[in-house]
PDB file of C-alpha atoms in Angstrom:
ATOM      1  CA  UNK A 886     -55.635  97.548 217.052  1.00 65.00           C
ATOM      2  CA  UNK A 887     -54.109  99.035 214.057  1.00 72.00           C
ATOM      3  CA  UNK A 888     -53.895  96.307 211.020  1.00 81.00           C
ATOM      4  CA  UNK A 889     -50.211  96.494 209.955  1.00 86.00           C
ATOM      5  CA  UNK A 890     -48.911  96.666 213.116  1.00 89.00           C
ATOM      6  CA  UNK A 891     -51.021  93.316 214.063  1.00 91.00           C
ATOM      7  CA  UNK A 892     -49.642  91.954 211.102  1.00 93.00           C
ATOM      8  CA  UNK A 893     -46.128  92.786 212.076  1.00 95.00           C
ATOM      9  CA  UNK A 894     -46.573  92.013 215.614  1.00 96.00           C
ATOM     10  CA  UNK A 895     -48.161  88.158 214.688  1.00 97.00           C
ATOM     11  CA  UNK A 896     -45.264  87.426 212.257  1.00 97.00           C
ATOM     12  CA  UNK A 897     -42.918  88.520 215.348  1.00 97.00           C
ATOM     13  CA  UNK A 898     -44.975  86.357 217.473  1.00 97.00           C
ATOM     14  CA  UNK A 899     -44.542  83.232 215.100  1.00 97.00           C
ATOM     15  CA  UNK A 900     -40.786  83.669 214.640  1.00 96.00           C
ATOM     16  CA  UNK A 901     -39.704  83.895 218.157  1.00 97.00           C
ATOM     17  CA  UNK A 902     -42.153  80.880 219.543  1.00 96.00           C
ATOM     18  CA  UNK A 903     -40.429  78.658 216.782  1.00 93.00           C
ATOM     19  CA  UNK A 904     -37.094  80.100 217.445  1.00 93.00           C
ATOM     20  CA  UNK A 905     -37.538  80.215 221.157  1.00 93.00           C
ATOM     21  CA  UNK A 906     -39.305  76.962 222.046  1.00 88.00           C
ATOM     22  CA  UNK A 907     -36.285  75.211 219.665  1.00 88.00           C
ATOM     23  CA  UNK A 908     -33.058  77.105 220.711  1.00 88.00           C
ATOM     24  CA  UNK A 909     -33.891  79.375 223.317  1.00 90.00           C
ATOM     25  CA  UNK A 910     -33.074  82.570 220.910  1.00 90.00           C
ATOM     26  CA  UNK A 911     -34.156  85.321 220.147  1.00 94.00           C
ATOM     27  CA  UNK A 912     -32.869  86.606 217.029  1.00 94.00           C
ATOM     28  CA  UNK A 913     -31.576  90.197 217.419  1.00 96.00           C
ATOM     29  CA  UNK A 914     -32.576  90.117 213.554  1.00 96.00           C
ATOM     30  CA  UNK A 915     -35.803  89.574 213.578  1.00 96.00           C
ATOM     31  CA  UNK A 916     -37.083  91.995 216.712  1.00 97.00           C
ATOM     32  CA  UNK A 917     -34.704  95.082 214.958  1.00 97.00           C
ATOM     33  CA  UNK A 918     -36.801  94.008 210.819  1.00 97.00           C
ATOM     34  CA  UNK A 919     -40.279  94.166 213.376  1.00 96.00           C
ATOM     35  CA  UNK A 920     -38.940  97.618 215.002  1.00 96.00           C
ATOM     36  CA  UNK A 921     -37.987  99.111 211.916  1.00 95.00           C
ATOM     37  CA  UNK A 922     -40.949  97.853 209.726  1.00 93.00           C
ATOM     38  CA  UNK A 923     -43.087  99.239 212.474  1.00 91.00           C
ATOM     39  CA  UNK A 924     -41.634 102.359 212.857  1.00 91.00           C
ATOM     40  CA  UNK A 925     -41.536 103.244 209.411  1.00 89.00           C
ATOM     41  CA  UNK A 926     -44.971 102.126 209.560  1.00 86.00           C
ATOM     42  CA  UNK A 927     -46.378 104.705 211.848  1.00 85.00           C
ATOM     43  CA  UNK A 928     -44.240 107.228 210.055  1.00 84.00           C
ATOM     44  CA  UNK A 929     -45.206 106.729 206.492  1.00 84.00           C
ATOM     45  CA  UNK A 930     -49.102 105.209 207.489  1.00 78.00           C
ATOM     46  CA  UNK A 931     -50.315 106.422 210.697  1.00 69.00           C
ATOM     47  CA  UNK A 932     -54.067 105.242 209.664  1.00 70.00           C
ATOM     48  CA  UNK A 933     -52.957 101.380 209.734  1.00 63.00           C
ATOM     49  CA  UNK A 934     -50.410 101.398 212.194  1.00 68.00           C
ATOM     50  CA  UNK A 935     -49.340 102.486 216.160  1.00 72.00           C
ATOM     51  CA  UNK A 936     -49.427 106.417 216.999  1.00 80.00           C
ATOM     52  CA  UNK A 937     -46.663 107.455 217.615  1.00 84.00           C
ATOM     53  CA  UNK A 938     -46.942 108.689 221.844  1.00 86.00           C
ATOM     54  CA  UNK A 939     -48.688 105.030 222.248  1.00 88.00           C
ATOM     55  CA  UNK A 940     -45.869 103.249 220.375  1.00 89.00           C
ATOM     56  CA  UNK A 941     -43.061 105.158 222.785  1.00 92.00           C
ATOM     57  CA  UNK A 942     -45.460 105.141 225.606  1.00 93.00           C
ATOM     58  CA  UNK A 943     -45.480 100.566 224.867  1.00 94.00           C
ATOM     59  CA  UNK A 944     -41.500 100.620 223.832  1.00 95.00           C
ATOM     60  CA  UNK A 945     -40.696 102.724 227.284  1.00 96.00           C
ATOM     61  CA  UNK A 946     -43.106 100.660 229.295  1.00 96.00           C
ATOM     62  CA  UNK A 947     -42.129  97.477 227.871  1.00 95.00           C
ATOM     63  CA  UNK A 948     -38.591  97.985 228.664  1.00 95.00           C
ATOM     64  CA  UNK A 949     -39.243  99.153 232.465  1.00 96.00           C
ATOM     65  CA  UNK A 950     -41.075  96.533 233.008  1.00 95.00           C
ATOM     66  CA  UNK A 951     -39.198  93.491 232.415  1.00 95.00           C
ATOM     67  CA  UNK A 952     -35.766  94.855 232.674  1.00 96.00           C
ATOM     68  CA  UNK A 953     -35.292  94.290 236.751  1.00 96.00           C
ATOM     69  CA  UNK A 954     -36.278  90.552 236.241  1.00 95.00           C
ATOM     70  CA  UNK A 955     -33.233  90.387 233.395  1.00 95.00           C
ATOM     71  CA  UNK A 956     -31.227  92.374 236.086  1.00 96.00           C
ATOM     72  CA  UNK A 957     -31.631  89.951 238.651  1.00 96.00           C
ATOM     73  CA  UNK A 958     -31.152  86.774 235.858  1.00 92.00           C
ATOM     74  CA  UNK A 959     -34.621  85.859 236.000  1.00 91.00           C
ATOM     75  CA  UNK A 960     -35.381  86.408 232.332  1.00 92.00           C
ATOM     76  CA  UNK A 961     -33.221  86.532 229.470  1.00 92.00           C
ATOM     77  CA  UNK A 962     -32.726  90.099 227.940  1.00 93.00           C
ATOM     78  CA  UNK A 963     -34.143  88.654 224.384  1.00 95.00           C
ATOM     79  CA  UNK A 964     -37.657  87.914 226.769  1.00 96.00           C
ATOM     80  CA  UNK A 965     -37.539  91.874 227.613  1.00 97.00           C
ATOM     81  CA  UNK A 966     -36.025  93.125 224.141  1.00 97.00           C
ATOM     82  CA  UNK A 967     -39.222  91.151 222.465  1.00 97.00           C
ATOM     83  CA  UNK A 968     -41.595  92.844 224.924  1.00 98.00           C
ATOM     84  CA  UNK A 969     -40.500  96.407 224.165  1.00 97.00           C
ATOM     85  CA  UNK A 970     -40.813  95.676 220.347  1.00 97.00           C
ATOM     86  CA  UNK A 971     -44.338  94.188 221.589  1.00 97.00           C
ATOM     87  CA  UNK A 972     -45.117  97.429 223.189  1.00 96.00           C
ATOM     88  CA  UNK A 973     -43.847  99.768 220.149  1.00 95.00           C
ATOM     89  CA  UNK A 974     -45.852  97.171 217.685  1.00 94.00           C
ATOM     90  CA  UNK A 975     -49.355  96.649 219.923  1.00 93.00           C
ATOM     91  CA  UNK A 976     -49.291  99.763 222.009  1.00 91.00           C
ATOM     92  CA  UNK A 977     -48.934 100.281 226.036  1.00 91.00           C
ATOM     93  CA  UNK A 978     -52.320  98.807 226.403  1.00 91.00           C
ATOM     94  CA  UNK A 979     -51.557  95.674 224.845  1.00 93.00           C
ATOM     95  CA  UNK A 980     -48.524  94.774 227.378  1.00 95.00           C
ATOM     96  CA  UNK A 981     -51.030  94.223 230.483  1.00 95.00           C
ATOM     97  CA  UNK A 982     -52.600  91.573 228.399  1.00 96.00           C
ATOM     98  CA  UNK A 983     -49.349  89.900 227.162  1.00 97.00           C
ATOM     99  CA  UNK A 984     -47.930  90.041 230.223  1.00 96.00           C
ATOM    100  CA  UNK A 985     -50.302  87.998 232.266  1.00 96.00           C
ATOM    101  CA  UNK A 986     -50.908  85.040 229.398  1.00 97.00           C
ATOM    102  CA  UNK A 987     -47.224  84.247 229.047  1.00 97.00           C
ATOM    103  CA  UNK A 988     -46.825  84.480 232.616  1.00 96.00           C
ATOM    104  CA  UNK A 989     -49.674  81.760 233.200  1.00 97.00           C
ATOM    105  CA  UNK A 990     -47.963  79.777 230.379  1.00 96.00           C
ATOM    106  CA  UNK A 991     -44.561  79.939 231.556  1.00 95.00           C
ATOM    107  CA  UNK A 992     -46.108  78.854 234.800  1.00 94.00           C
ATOM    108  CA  UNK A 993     -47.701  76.234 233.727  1.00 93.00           C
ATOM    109  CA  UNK A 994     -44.603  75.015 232.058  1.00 89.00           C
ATOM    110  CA  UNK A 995     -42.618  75.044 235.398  1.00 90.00           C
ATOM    111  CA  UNK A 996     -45.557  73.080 236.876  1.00 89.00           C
ATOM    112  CA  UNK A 997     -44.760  70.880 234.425  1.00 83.00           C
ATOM    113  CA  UNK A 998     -41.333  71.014 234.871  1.00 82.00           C
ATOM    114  CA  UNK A 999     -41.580  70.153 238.246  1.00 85.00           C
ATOM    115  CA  UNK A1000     -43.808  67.108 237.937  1.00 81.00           C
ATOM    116  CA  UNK A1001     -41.457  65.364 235.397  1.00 76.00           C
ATOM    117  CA  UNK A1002     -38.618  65.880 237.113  1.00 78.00           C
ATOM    118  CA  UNK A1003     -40.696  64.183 240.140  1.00 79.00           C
ATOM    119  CA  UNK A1004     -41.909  61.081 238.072  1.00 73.00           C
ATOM    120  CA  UNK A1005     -45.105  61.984 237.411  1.00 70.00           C
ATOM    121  CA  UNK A1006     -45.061  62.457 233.496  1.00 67.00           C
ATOM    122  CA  UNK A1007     -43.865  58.396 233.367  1.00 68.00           C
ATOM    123  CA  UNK A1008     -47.234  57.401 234.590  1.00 67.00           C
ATOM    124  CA  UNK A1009     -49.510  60.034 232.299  1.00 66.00           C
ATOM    125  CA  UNK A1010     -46.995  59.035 228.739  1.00 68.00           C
ATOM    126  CA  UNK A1011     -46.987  54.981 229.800  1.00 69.00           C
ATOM    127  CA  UNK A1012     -50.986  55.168 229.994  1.00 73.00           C
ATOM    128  CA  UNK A1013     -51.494  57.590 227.268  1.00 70.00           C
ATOM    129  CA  UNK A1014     -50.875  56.186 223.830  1.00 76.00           C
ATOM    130  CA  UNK A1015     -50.544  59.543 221.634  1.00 78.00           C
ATOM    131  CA  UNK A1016     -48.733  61.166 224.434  1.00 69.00           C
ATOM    132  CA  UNK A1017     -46.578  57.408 224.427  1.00 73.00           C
ATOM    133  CA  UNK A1018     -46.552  57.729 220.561  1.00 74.00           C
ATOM    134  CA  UNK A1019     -45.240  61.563 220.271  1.00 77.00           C
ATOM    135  CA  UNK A1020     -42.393  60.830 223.283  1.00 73.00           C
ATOM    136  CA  UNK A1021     -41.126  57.784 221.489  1.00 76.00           C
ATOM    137  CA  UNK A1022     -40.898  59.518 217.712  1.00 77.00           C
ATOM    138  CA  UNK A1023     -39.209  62.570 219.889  1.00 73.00           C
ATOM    139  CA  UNK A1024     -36.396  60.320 221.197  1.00 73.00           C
ATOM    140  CA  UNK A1025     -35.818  57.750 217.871  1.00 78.00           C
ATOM    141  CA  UNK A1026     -36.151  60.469 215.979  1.00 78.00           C
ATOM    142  CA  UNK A1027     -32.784  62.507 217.379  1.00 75.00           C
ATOM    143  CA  UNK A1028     -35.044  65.795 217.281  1.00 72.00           C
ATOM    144  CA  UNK A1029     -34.394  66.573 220.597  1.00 71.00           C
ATOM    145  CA  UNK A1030     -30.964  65.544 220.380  1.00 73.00           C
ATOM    146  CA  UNK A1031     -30.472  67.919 217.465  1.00 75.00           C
ATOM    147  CA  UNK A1032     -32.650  70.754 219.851  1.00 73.00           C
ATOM    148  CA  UNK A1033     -30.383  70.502 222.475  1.00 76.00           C
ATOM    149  CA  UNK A1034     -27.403  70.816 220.534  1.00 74.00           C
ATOM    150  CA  UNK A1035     -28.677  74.112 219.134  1.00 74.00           C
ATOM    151  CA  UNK A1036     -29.794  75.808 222.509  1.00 71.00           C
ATOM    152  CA  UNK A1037     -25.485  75.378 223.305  1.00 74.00           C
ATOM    153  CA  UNK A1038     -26.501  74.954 227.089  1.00 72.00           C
ATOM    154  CA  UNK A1039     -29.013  77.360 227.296  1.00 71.00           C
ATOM    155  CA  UNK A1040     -31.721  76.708 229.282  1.00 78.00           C
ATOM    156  CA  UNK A1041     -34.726  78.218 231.279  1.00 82.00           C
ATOM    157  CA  UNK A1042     -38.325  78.470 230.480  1.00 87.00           C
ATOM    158  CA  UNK A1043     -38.726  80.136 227.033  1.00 93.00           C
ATOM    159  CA  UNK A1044     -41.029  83.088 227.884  1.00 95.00           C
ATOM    160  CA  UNK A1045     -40.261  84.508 224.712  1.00 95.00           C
ATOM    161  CA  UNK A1046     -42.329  82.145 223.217  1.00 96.00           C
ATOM    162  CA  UNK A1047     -45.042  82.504 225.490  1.00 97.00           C
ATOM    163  CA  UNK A1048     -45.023  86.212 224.829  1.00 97.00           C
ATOM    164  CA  UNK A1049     -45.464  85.333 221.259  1.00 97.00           C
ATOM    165  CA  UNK A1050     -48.180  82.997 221.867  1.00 97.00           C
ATOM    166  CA  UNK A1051     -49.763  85.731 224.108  1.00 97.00           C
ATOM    167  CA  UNK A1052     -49.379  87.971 220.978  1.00 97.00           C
ATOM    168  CA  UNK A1053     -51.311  85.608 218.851  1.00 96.00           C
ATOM    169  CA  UNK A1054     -53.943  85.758 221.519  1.00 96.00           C
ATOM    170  CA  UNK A1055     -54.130  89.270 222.490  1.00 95.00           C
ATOM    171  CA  UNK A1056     -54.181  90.227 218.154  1.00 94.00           C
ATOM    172  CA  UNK A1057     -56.798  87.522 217.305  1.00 93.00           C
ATOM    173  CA  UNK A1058     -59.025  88.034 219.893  1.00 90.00           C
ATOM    174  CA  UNK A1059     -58.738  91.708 220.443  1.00 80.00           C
ATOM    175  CA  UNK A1060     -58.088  91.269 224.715  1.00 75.00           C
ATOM    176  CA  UNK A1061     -56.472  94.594 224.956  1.00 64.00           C
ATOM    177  CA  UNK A1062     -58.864  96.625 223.466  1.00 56.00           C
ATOM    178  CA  UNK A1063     -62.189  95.246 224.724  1.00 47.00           C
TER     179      UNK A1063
END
């Protein structure tokens, strides 16, 4: 995996998982600095950066494959904006990867999800003091208060992040390419 584009890809990553998991954004901002920075990357330093066919090859693929799940409202379009950046930063081959960790995160969340909403979470925080400890700071705190004031109603699983924990994965461990 070319260095700089790694680089660019990880910073990316950490931006929209802190941006994501807090608001549910995805700063237009920050995935147009990663697409230029890139691009001028491969232009001016091919040696440390995407090719060019595998950075249009990941962009184009990216893009295709996400963009019938925004169609249909499963998935925001920031979730399949971030992926074709992904696939323009990491290369086509690194999508595959991606792709399948934040979908077994963002399905693990919903599992989740689903057994707060049906009381099971109660029993786990009441008989687990650090889980007890983190819930109460959350709610004196007015954190999540202040969280939910900035997401303005938005809601959803934030598979943005995911992708950009997926990214930290996939870069650091080197998944994609063997």
């Amino acid at each position: 995996m070319p260095p700089l584009s790694a680089a660019i890809a990880v910073m990316l990553g950490l931006q929209v998982v802190c941006t994501d998991l807090y608001a549910r954004r995805v700063p237009n901002r920050g995935l147009l600095a990663a697409a230029v920075a890139g691009s001028v990357a491969m232009l001016m330093l091919p040696g440390v950066s995407t090719g060019f066919p595998d950075a249009m090859a990941g962009l184009l693929l990216g893009l295709v494959l996400l963009l019938p799940f925004h169609l249909i409202g499963w998935m925001g379009a920031g979730d399949v904006k971030l992926f074709s950046v992904l696939g323009l930063l990491l290369g086509g081959g690194a999508l595959l990867p991606l792709w399948i960790i934040a979908s077994l995160l963002a399905g693990a969340h919903a599992a989740i999800l689903i057994a707060a909403r049906n009381g099971l979470a109660k029993g786990f925080i009441t008989q687990y003091p650090p889980a007890f400890r983190v819930y109460t700071f959350v709610n004196e705190s007015g954190f999540l208060d202040r969280m939910k004031a900035s997401r303005e109603g938005r809601k959803g699983i934030p598979y943005a992040a995911y992708l950009g924990i997926a990214t930290l994965l996939v870069v650091f461990t080197g998944v994609s390419h063997g």
